[in-house]
mmCIF file of C-alpha atoms and ligand atoms in Angstrom:
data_model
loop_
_atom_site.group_PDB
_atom_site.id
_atom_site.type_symbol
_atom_site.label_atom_id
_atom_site.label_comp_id
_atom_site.label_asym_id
_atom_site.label_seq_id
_atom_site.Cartn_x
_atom_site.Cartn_y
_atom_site.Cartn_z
ATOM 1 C CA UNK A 1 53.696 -2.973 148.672
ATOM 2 C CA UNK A 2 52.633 -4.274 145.137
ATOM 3 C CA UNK A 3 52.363 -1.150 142.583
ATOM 4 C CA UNK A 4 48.784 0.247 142.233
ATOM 5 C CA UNK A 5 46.836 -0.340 139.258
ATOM 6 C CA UNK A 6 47.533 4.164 137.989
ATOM 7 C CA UNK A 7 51.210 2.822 138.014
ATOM 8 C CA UNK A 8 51.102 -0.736 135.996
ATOM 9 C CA UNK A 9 48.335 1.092 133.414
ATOM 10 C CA UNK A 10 50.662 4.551 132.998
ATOM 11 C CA UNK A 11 53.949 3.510 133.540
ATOM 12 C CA UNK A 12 56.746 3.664 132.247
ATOM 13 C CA UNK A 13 55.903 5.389 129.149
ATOM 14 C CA UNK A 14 58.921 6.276 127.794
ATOM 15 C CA UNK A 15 58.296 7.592 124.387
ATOM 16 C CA UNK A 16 55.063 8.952 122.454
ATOM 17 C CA UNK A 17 53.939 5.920 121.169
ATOM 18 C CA UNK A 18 52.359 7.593 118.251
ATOM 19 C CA UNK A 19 55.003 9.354 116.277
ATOM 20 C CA UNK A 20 54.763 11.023 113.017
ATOM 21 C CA UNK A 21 57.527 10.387 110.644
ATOM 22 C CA UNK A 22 56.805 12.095 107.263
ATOM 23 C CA UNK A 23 53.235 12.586 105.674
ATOM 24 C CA UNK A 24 51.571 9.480 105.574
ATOM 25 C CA UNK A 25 53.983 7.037 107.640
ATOM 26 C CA UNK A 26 53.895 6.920 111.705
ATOM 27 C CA UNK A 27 55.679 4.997 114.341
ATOM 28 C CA UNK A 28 52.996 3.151 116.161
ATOM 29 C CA UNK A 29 55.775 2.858 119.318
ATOM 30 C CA UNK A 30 54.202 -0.792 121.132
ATOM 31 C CA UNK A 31 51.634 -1.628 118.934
ATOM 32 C CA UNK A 32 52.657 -5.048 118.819
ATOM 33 C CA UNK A 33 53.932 -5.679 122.249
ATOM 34 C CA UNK A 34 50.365 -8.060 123.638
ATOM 35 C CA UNK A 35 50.555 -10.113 120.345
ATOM 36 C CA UNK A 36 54.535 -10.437 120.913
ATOM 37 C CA UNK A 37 54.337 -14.323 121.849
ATOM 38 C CA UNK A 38 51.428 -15.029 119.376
ATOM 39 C CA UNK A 39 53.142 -13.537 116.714
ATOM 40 C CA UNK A 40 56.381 -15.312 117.487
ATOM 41 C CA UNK A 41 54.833 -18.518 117.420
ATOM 42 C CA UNK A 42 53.006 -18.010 114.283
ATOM 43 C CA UNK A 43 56.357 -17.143 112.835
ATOM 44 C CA UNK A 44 57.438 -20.619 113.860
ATOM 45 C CA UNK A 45 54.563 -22.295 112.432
ATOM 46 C CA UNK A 46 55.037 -20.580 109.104
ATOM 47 C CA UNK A 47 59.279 -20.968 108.989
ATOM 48 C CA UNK A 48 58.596 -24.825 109.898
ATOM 49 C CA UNK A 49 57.034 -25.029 106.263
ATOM 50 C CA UNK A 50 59.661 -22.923 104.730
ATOM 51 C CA UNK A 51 62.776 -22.289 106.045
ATOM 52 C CA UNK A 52 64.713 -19.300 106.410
ATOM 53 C CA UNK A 53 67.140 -18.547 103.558
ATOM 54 C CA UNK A 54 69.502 -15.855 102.206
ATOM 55 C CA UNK A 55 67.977 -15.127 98.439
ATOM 56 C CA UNK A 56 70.649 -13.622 96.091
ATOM 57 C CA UNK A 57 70.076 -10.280 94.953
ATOM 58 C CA UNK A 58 69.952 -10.146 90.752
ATOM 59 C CA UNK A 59 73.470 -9.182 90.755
ATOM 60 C CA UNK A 60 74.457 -12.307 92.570
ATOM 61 C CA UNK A 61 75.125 -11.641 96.286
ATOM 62 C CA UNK A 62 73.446 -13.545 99.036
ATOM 63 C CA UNK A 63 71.993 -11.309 101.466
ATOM 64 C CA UNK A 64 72.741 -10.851 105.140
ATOM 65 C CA UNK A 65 69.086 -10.632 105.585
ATOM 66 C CA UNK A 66 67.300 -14.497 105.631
ATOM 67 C CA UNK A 67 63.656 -14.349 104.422
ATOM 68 C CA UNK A 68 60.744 -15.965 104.233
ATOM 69 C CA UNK A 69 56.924 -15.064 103.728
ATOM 70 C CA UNK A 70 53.542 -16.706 104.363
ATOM 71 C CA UNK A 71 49.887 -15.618 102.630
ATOM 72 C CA UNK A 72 48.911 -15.818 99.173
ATOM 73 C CA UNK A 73 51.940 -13.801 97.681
ATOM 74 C CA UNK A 74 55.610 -14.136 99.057
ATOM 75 C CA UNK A 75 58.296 -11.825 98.198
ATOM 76 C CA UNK A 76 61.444 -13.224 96.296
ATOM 77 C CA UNK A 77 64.623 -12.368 94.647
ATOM 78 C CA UNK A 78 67.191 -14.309 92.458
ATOM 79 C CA UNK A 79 68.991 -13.919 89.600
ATOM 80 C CA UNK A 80 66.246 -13.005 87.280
ATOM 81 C CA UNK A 81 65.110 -10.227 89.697
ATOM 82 C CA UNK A 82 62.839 -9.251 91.903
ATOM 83 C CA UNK A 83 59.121 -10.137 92.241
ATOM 84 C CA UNK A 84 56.408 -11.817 94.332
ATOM 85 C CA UNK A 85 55.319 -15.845 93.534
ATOM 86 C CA UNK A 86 52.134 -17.446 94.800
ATOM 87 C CA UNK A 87 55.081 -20.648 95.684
ATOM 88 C CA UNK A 88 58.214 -20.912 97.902
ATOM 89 C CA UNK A 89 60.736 -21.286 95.602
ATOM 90 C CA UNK A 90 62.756 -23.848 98.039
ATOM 91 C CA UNK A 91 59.583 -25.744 98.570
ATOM 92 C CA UNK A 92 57.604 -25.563 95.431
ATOM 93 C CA UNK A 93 54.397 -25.605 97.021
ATOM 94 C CA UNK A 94 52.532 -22.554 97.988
ATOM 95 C CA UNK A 95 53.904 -20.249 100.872
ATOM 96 C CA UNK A 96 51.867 -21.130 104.567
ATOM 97 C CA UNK A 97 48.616 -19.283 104.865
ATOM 98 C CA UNK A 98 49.533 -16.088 106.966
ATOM 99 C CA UNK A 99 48.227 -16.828 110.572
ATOM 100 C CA UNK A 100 44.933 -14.721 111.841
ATOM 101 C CA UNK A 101 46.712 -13.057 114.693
ATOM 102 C CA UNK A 102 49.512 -11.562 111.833
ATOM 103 C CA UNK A 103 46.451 -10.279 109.205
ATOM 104 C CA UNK A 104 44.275 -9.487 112.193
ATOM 105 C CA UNK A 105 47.760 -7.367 113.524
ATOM 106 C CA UNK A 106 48.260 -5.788 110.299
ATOM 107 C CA UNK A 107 44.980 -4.303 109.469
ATOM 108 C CA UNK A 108 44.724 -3.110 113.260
ATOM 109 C CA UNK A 109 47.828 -1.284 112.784
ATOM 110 C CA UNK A 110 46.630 0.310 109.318
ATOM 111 C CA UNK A 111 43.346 1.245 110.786
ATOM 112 C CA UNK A 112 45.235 3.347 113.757
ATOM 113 C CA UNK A 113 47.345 4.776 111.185
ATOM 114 C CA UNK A 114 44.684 6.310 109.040
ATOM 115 C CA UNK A 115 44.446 3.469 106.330
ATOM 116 C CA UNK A 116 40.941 1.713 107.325
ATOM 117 C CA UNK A 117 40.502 -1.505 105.280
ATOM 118 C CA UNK A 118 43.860 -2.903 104.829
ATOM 119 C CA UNK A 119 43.838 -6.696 103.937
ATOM 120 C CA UNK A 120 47.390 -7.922 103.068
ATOM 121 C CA UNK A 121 48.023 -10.558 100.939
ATOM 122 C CA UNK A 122 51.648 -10.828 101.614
ATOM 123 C CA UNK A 123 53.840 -11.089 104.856
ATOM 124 C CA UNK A 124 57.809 -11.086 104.346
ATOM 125 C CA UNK A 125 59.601 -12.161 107.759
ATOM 126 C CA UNK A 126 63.013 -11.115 107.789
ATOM 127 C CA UNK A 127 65.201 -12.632 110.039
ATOM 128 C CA UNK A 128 68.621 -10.307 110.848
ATOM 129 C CA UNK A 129 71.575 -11.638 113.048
ATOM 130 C CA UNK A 130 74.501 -9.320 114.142
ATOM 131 C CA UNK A 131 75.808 -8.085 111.604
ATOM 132 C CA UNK A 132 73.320 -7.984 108.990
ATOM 133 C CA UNK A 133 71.688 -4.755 107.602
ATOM 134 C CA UNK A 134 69.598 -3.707 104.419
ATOM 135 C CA UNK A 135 70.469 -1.328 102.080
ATOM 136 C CA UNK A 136 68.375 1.398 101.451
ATOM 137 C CA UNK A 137 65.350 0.504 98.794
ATOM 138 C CA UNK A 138 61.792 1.321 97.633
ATOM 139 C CA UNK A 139 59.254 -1.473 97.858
ATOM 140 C CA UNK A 140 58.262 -1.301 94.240
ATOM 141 C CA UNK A 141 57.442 -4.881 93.256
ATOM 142 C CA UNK A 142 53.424 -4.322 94.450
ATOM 143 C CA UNK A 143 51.094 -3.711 91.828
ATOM 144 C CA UNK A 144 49.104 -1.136 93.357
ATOM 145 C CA UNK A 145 50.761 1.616 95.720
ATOM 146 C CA UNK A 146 47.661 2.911 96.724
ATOM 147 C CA UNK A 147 48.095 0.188 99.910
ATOM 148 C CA UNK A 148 49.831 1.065 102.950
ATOM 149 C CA UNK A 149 52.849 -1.273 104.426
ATOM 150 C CA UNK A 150 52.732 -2.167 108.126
ATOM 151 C CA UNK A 151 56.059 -3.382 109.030
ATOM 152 C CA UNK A 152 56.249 -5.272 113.011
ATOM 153 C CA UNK A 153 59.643 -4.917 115.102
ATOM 154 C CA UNK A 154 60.121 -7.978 117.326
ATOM 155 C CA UNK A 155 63.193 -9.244 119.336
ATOM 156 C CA UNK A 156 66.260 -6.946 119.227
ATOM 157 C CA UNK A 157 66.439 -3.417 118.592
ATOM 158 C CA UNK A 158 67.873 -1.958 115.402
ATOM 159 C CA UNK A 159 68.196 1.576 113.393
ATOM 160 C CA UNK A 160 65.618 1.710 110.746
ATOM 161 C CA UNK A 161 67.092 4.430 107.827
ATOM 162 C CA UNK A 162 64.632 6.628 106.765
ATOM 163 C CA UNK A 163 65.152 8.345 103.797
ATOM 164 C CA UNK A 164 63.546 10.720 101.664
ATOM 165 C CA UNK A 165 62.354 10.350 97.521
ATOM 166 C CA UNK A 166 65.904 9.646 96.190
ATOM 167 C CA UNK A 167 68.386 7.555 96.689
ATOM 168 C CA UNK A 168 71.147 10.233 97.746
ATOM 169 C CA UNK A 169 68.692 11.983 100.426
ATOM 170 C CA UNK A 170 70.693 11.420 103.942
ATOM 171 C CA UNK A 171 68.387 9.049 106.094
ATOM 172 C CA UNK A 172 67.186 9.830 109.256
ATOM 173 C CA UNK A 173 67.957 6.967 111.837
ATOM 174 C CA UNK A 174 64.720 5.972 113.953
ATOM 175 C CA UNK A 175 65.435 3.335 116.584
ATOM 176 C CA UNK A 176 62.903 0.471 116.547
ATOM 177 C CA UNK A 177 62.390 -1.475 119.498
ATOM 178 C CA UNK A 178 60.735 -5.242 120.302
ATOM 179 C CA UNK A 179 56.500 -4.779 119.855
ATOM 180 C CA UNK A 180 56.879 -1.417 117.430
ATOM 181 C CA UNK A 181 55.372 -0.911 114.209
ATOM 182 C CA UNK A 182 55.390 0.864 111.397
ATOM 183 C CA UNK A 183 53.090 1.888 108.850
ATOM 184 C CA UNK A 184 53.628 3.909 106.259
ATOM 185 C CA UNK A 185 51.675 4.892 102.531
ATOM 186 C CA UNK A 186 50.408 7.744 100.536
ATOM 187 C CA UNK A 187 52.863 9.923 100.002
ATOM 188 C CA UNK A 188 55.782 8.160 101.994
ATOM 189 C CA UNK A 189 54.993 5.241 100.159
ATOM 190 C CA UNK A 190 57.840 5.364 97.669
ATOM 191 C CA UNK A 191 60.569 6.375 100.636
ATOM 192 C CA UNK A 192 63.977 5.068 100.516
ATOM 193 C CA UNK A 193 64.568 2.949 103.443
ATOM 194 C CA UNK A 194 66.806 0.691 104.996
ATOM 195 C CA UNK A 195 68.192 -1.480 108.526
ATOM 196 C CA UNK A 196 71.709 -0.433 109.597
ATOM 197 C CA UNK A 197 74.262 -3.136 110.325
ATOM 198 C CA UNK A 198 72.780 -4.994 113.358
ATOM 199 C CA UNK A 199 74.680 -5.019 116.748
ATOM 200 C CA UNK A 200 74.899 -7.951 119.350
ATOM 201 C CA UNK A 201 72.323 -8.143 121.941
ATOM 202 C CA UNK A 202 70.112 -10.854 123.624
ATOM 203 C CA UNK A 203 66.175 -10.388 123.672
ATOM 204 C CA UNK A 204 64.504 -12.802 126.336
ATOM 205 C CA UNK A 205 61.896 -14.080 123.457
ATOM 206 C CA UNK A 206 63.944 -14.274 120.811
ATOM 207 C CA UNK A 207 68.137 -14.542 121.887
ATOM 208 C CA UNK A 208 70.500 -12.757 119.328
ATOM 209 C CA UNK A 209 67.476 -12.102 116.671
ATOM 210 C CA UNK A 210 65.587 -9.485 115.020
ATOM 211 C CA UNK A 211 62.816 -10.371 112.904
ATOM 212 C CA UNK A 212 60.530 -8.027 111.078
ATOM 213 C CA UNK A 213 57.100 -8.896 109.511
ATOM 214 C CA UNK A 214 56.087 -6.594 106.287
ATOM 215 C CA UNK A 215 52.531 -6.895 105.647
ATOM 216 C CA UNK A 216 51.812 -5.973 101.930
ATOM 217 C CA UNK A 217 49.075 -6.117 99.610
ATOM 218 C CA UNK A 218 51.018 -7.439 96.540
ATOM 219 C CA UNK A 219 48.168 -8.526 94.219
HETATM 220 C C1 MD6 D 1 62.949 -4.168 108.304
HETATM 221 N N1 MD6 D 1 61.743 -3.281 106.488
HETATM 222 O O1 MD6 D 1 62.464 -3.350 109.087
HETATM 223 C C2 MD6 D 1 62.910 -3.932 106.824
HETATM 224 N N2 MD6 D 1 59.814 -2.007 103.830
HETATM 225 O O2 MD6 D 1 63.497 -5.191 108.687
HETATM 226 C C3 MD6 D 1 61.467 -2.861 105.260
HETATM 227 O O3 MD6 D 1 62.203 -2.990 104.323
HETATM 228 C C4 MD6 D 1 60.201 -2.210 105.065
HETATM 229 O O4 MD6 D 1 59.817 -1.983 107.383
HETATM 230 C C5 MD6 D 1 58.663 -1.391 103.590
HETATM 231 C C6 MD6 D 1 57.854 -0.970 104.594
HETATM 232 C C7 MD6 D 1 58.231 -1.180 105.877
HETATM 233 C C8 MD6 D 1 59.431 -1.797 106.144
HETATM 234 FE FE1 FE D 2 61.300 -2.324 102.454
#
């Protein structure tokens, strides 16, 4: 007997897919999951234009992390620091326009979170293998922090470290799972946060692979 409609609307819900982390951030648990396959293939429209690559961190070390971006602003870091350029780097033409189904995402996900009227100029895709993880950090290179971020989970599941104002606050760890997303701004805007080191897995869409999309508004 196939399973009645009550059961493929309601089930299985297996966590609240709206959960509170601090004042002004929430886990929007699923929020992604029917753009999942769009998303993924706008991702390989935009890496096809510029690649994947480990930046180096102003110290020097290449990070475990590979990155790219798309829109009109793409996050970068090398050794004169940390900032956001209208051009790839690599490339040295401008980063690929971010695809409608990623903005469209994005300001979807900021509405349901209590920030109506989000319109990011900026998308950083990170791309983590097992093994990689990112240190805990403040996303301070926007110029106005009054925007939220909306940060999209897809392919394998990691620990996303939530901190607290400072650096030495003990994160919490908040599992995030393929189609989640988080958004987070007023006053969690400044949070420490990280990704602990990744473990093996295998995600049907997307093999041994985690990426995560941060919308921004940078400019
Ligand atoms: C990640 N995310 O989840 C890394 N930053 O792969 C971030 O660093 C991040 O998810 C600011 C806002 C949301 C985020
Ligand atoms: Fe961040």
């Amino acid at each position: 007997m196939p399973p009645s409609a009550l059961e493929l609307d309601f089930g299985p819900v297996e966590r609240d897919p709206h959960q509170p982390l601090a004042a002004g951030a929430v886990l929007l648990g699923g929020f992604a999951l029917q753009d999942a396959v769009a998303l993924l293939a706008g991702l390989k429209a935009v890496v096809a234009i510029s690649p994947f690559r480990h930046m180096v961190t102003p110290g020097g070390w290449p990070m475990s992390v590979s990155m790219s971006n798309c829109g009109a602003a793409g996050w970068v870091t090398d050794r004169r620091g940390y900032r956001y350029d209208p051009d790839d780097p690599e490339t040295a033409r401008p980063w690929p326009a971010m695809p409608l189904v990623f903005s469209t995402l994005a300001a979807r996900a900021a509405e349901a979170a209590g920030f109506a009227g989000f319109v990011p100029d900026a998308c950083l895709i990170n791309r983590y293998e097992p093994g990689a993880r990112l240190t805990l950090h403040q996303d301070r290179n926007e110029r106005d922090f009054a925007h939220p971020i909306v940060s999209v989970s897809l392919g394998l599941p990691a620990t996303f470290l939530w901190g607290g104002a400072s650096r030495s606050e003990r994160p919490r760890r908040i599992p995030l799972v393929h189609g989640d997303v988080v958004v987070w701004g007023g006053p969690a805007r400044m949070t420490f946060h990280g990704v602990d080191t990744m473990k093996d897995g295998a995600h049907p869409l997307t093999g041994a692979i985690r990426f995560n999309l941060t919308f921004r508004r940078a400019n």
